[in-house]
Structures are given as structure tokens and as C-alpha cells.
Amino acid sequence: MIRKDHGSNEDNIDYRIQNILTALREQRIISLFIEPASACNLKCNFCDFQYRDDVAFLKQKGIMKLDTFTSIIDDVRRSKYSIDQVNFFLHGESLVNKRLPEMVAIARTGLPSSRLRLTTNGELLTLPKFKALVEAGIDEFTVSVDTLSLERYKDIKKSDRLPKLLANVDDAVAHIATHSSPVQFNIKCVEPRGFHGLEHEDSNSVIERFRSVAESSDRVHVHICNEFSWYSDGKEQEIPKINKPCEMPFYQIAINYDGVVSACCLDITYNLVIGKIGDGQSFDDIVESRALKDIRLAHLSGDLESLPACQHCDSRTVVDVTGHAERIRELIGRGD
């Protein structure tokens, strides 16, 4: 199937809003992001955290320790909040962490009803690693293939390993075709908006290369996402103020490699920190923290002056929760 990203498809607006309302009522976290590594093997020009050396990030680059991950899963397992899906990805390349298959297996055992997803740039996703991750319990892979032009790939990702990436994708797709595992495999490209040098011919070339397999398979898909610009130092001038509420703080929690917890998976500046696992706070304490409630209430009020990472972020989905603000306030508590 060839499809748009769920959050940019206007056909999904009502479903997403109703899912948020239901999740808040039922004490569900729709998306939990866990970061096996904030380090990366690439320096893509669309990722400020990896590419920009002129910004002094509060967040550092590192690898999550296995005991840290185990503690997180144990804490989440004991939580009164259920988890719809666990995403092994945040601001680095998860496969840099050599213990990733062990982490996936631990999550599969500890959170048996959660859907496990991995997003990767694909260069390290060799067939043996793909098989190991499937066996460990990954339900869904997303691999970024932004262009078929080696020249543009080098310019954007600072790597000459596009042929290796494409070979890895082809091997995974062939394996899926010959095995009965229900694993889903997304080949992601972006709809350019003029930020990072990608052009429509890049996404079109990716779509056409994988069109046949995507249209003939119920497990392999081409996934088209909108290009966006990350918030970091200096983006106050580049991205005008946006006070439209964002749906993301209402359905997701992001745990960084060092246990720091953010209200949004895009928080590379630690502007949206709501707690830290292993710092005297449980997962429930953090989900119910004043910090998260204040971020959510700021979005519902339409005043994001205190949250520059939100006010100068252009990655909002098509969902606007404004019309449901009063109901959401009731579900999260008014903060009194």
C-alpha cells in the first residue's frame, strides 16, 4: 500500500481525536517512545540534533544502558497506564545500540499487549539484524529512504552508503515475501517543503521503485510523510509563532536514553521535560506530573509563550483539539 502519514491525512482527524479522548479516559498511552541511542551513524541536514554543531544542546549523545532499559520496562509494566505501542526511536539511530534485540525481547515479555515499532535510517539494518529483531518481537519497521540519488543522499545525509541501504531494504522485503510473519514494513519518504534540499523527484523516485511491491503486499508499504523543520536554537526567527494546539502532548510520552522524560518525541532541546525515570519518580508520577499537565493546559489555552519548542515547531499534525478543549480539561484535570 502507498499511503500518507497517519497524522497528515485529513481522513484520520476524527479517529485521532476520538482515540485521544478515549485514551485519556481509559488511562492509555497511545505512543511511548524509548530511545536506545541518541548517537547516530549519520549527520542528516534535516536533524538539528545530529547536524548542527553550533548549538549547545542540554541533551547529549549516548547509548541507553541495558539495566536502564530494563528498569523502564519494569516500571511501565507496573503502571496503571496501558501502552498501545512502544517506539524504539527518538533522536538517534537505534541500531547503534548493539543490545537492541535484547531490549526488544525484554519489552515483548514485559509488555506483551503493546505493539513494538522500530524506526531506522536503514544503513545498519542487515538481513541478520532484521531477522533477529523480528524474532525478538518487533511488529513494525519504518525505514527512511529519502532519495534514490546518490549525489543528493551524500549531500543530505553525509553518507555514500545508499546502495547498502537499498540492499538492506530489498533483503528485508524479500524475506517478508517468503515468510509468514505478520511483521509490517514501511519504506518512508517525505513530501518536500523546501527545507533541506529534497525535491519531488526524490520522493517520486522512491515511490516508483517500490510501487509494485507496495501495491501487491499487505505487509510492505510506501509511507509518505510531510517534511518539517526541527526546533532548536535560532528557530524563533526561522519559524513564526504558532499558537495552534498540538495533539502530541496528549497521546505520547518520550523517554530519552538517559531516562529523562519529555512530553514530545521532537524535544531535542529538553524544553518539554516532565521528569526522569530512576530519579525518585515512577512512570505514573511522571504521567500525572504538574509539568505535563501545565504543558497540556498551555496548548489548550492557545498561549504557548512559555513553550518555545512548541510555539516555533512546524511539525503539527492535521488534528486541532481546540474544539474538544473543555472535554480534555475534564479528563486531565484542570490543574487546580
XYZ file of C-alpha atoms in Angstrom:
336
model
C 0.000 0.000 0.000
C 1.109 3.545 -0.735
C -0.177 5.843 1.993
C 0.271 9.212 3.649
C 1.477 9.501 7.215
C -1.460 8.973 9.558
C -1.027 12.373 11.196
C -1.031 14.287 7.906
C -4.058 12.537 6.406
C -7.209 14.618 6.925
C -9.341 11.487 6.656
C -7.974 10.460 10.062
C -8.830 13.625 12.028
C -11.980 12.375 13.737
C -10.438 8.997 14.521
C -7.352 10.557 16.080
C -9.359 12.968 18.229
C -11.689 10.239 19.454
C -8.704 7.978 20.145
C -7.096 10.690 22.300
C -10.306 11.263 24.259
C -10.767 7.525 24.787
C -7.134 7.017 25.764
C -7.265 9.807 28.349
C -10.443 8.341 29.801
C -9.101 4.775 29.846
C -5.623 5.739 31.111
C -3.863 4.594 27.976
C -0.671 5.991 26.474
C -1.060 5.696 22.727
C 2.648 6.076 21.897
C 5.601 5.523 24.216
C 8.942 6.431 22.653
C 12.074 4.868 24.137
C 15.492 5.900 22.842
C 18.052 3.070 22.648
C 20.630 5.574 21.372
C 20.786 9.320 20.868
C 24.010 8.781 18.933
C 23.728 8.246 15.190
C 25.818 6.913 12.323
C 24.633 9.788 10.081
C 24.606 13.585 10.183
C 21.445 14.326 8.200
C 20.932 18.015 7.495
C 17.259 17.788 8.487
C 18.125 16.662 12.026
C 19.368 19.612 14.061
C 20.490 17.373 16.913
C 22.921 15.387 14.764
C 23.837 18.026 12.175
C 24.185 21.338 13.999
C 27.463 21.718 15.875
C 26.763 25.393 16.609
C 24.012 24.628 19.150
C 24.841 23.830 22.780
C 22.164 21.207 23.429
C 21.269 20.385 27.002
C 20.764 16.862 25.741
C 23.906 14.893 24.972
C 24.590 11.931 22.712
C 24.802 8.499 24.295
C 23.684 4.863 24.397
C 20.969 3.605 26.746
C 22.295 1.006 29.191
C 20.512 -2.330 29.326
C 19.789 -2.019 33.048
C 18.265 1.430 32.444
C 16.011 -0.023 29.774
C 15.052 -2.964 31.987
C 14.140 -0.595 34.829
C 11.989 1.449 32.452
C 10.077 -1.602 31.221
C 9.609 -2.890 34.776
C 8.258 0.496 35.842
C 5.947 0.768 32.840
C 4.762 -2.812 33.372
C 3.703 -1.919 36.933
C 1.976 1.257 35.793
C -1.787 1.713 35.847
C -1.424 3.132 32.328
C -1.545 0.687 29.436
C 0.676 1.261 26.397
C -0.713 0.888 22.893
C 2.659 0.983 21.143
C 6.338 1.234 22.047
C 8.513 3.046 19.524
C 12.226 2.221 19.585
C 13.346 5.568 18.244
C 13.805 9.190 19.230
C 16.746 11.388 18.169
C 19.433 8.875 17.223
C 19.848 5.606 15.360
C 18.543 2.747 17.483
C 20.722 0.142 15.757
C 23.836 1.881 17.089
C 22.906 0.148 20.351
C 24.265 -3.379 19.929
C 21.902 -4.699 22.609
C 18.773 -3.616 20.790
C 17.482 -7.170 20.152
C 17.776 -7.900 23.890
C 15.836 -4.717 24.646
C 13.112 -5.680 22.211
C 12.829 -9.142 23.770
C 12.572 -7.606 27.259
C 9.815 -5.260 26.074
C 7.997 -8.122 24.336
C 7.960 -10.104 27.576
C 7.175 -7.185 29.884
C 4.545 -5.516 27.690
C 3.007 -8.415 25.758
C -0.029 -6.482 24.522
C 1.901 -3.465 23.204
C 2.785 -3.089 19.548
C 6.569 -2.767 19.145
C 7.848 -0.469 16.392
C 11.327 0.469 15.149
C 12.276 3.461 13.013
C 15.738 3.413 11.438
C 17.789 5.044 8.710
C 18.357 1.515 7.437
C 22.094 1.546 6.792
C 22.745 -0.841 9.704
C 19.645 -2.988 9.157
C 21.378 -6.000 7.622
C 19.324 -9.113 6.997
C 20.719 -10.931 10.084
C 19.807 -7.924 12.261
C 16.368 -7.694 10.666
C 15.733 -11.378 11.374
C 16.983 -11.033 14.956
C 14.676 -8.079 15.591
C 11.685 -9.883 14.098
C 12.434 -12.885 16.288
C 12.822 -10.622 19.330
C 9.353 -9.181 18.770
C 9.332 -6.087 16.533
C 5.904 -5.806 14.906
C 6.583 -2.911 12.555
C 9.644 -1.390 10.879
C 9.930 2.043 9.292
C 12.999 2.671 7.152
C 13.775 6.131 5.785
C 14.613 6.177 2.076
C 14.552 9.851 1.171
C 16.051 9.737 -2.315
C 17.487 7.388 -4.919
C 20.037 9.989 -5.995
C 23.449 9.108 -4.591
C 24.572 12.713 -5.013
C 21.644 14.111 -3.064
C 21.890 11.321 -0.471
C 25.511 12.284 0.146
C 24.600 15.957 0.399
C 21.685 15.440 2.801
C 22.903 12.501 4.894
C 26.674 12.875 4.602
C 26.990 9.215 3.639
C 27.787 7.304 0.473
C 26.045 4.118 1.630
C 22.793 4.489 -0.299
C 23.467 1.221 -2.194
C 23.835 -0.581 1.163
C 20.593 0.940 2.428
C 18.696 -0.164 -0.680
C 20.204 -3.662 -0.463
C 19.092 -3.920 3.162
C 15.550 -2.855 2.245
C 15.416 -5.300 -0.672
C 16.651 -8.152 1.554
C 14.041 -7.398 4.228
C 11.244 -7.157 1.655
C 12.314 -10.462 0.072
C 12.392 -12.117 3.493
C 8.888 -10.865 4.282
C 7.617 -12.228 0.969
C 8.887 -15.727 1.736
C 7.947 -15.960 5.415
C 4.614 -15.981 7.207
C 5.484 -13.470 9.937
C 2.866 -10.679 10.151
C 5.573 -8.012 10.542
C 4.790 -4.712 8.787
C 7.487 -2.863 6.824
C 7.217 0.825 5.922
C 9.507 2.459 3.373
C 9.355 6.143 4.263
C 9.903 9.136 2.010
C 8.976 12.789 2.521
C 6.773 15.304 0.773
C 9.281 18.179 0.283
C 8.536 21.655 1.620
C 11.816 23.323 0.675
C 13.672 22.921 3.967
C 16.547 20.536 3.292
C 17.227 20.216 -0.420
C 14.875 17.342 -1.186
C 12.733 17.660 -4.295
C 9.566 15.994 -5.520
C 11.620 13.912 -7.913
C 13.299 12.343 -4.854
C 10.078 11.137 -3.240
C 8.611 10.196 -6.628
C 11.624 8.033 -7.417
C 11.279 6.187 -4.101
C 7.553 5.668 -4.647
C 8.063 4.312 -8.148
C 10.924 1.983 -7.177
C 8.814 0.301 -4.508
C 5.358 0.787 -6.049
C 4.971 -2.758 -7.324
C 5.766 -4.499 -4.055
C 3.759 -1.987 -2.018
C 0.666 -2.370 -4.167
C 0.858 -6.154 -4.174
C 1.655 -6.721 -0.477
C -0.385 -6.294 2.686
C 2.798 -6.071 4.753
C 5.107 -3.769 2.747
C 4.103 -0.120 2.364
C 5.437 3.154 0.999
C 4.854 5.757 3.706
C 4.794 9.431 2.618
C 5.449 11.954 5.408
C 5.444 15.753 5.385
C 8.877 17.370 5.663
C 9.293 19.530 8.750
C 11.934 21.631 10.456
C 13.100 20.744 13.961
C 13.063 23.337 16.720
C 16.467 24.325 18.102
C 18.365 27.499 18.929
C 17.576 30.266 16.462
C 14.336 28.793 15.131
C 12.401 31.629 16.806
C 13.346 33.708 13.781
C 13.016 30.944 11.186
C 9.603 29.585 12.214
C 6.891 32.161 13.047
C 4.911 31.794 16.252
C 2.235 29.114 16.073
C -0.253 29.061 18.938
C -2.451 26.336 17.477
C -2.715 23.431 19.951
C -0.808 20.277 19.059
C -2.177 16.800 19.686
C 1.171 15.205 20.536
C 1.428 16.080 24.260
C -1.955 14.417 24.772
C -1.092 10.977 23.449
C 2.638 10.346 23.763
C 5.491 10.119 26.263
C 9.164 10.118 25.215
C 11.919 8.555 27.330
C 15.421 9.618 26.320
C 18.474 7.359 26.512
C 19.424 8.798 29.925
C 15.963 8.338 31.452
C 14.880 11.963 31.015
C 11.213 12.049 30.029
C 9.720 14.581 27.613
C 6.152 15.375 26.626
C 7.018 15.155 22.926
C 9.194 12.967 20.737
C 10.606 16.074 18.983
C 12.045 17.649 22.129
C 15.757 17.767 21.267
C 16.260 20.856 23.468
C 14.809 19.417 26.718
C 12.320 22.296 26.673
C 9.466 19.876 27.445
C 10.988 17.727 30.211
C 8.412 16.317 32.634
C 10.568 14.061 34.819
C 13.266 11.413 34.906
C 12.954 7.667 35.344
C 15.103 6.454 38.223
C 15.206 9.863 39.880
C 12.731 9.103 42.642
C 9.803 9.267 40.221
C 7.744 6.403 38.917
C 6.299 6.319 35.415
C 2.875 7.066 36.913
C 4.284 10.031 38.837
C 5.618 11.498 35.603
C 2.457 10.919 33.566
C 0.466 12.585 36.347
C 3.017 15.331 36.976
C 2.246 19.008 37.199
C 4.836 19.546 34.460
C 2.905 17.500 31.889
C -0.414 18.971 32.959
C 0.931 22.511 32.541
C 2.174 21.733 29.015
C -1.193 20.307 28.065
C -3.116 23.221 29.576
C -0.865 25.701 27.755
C -1.787 24.038 24.463
C -5.475 24.083 25.284
C -5.298 27.777 26.183
C -3.676 28.699 22.862
C -0.880 30.552 24.680
C 2.475 28.884 24.050
C 4.773 31.760 25.038
C 6.236 29.610 27.832
C 6.937 26.747 25.399
C 9.146 27.995 22.538
C 9.784 24.413 21.396
C 6.050 24.172 20.704
C 5.409 27.725 19.558
C 8.194 27.543 16.957
C 7.543 23.970 15.816
C 6.006 23.360 12.393
C 5.512 19.593 12.698
C 1.899 19.700 13.869
C -0.441 17.070 12.533
C -3.745 17.856 10.838
C -5.524 17.450 14.181
C -6.692 20.568 16.048
C -8.006 19.700 19.517
C -9.386 23.213 20.110
C -12.981 22.113 19.650
C -12.550 19.474 22.349
C -10.569 21.589 24.820
C -13.204 21.595 27.551
C -13.635 17.820 27.440
C -9.871 17.295 27.525
C -9.556 19.623 30.542
C -12.101 17.497 32.331
C -10.187 14.318 31.520
C -6.760 15.580 32.592
C -7.985 17.726 35.486
C -7.899 21.486 35.399
C -4.666 21.670 37.345
C -6.338 23.155 40.433
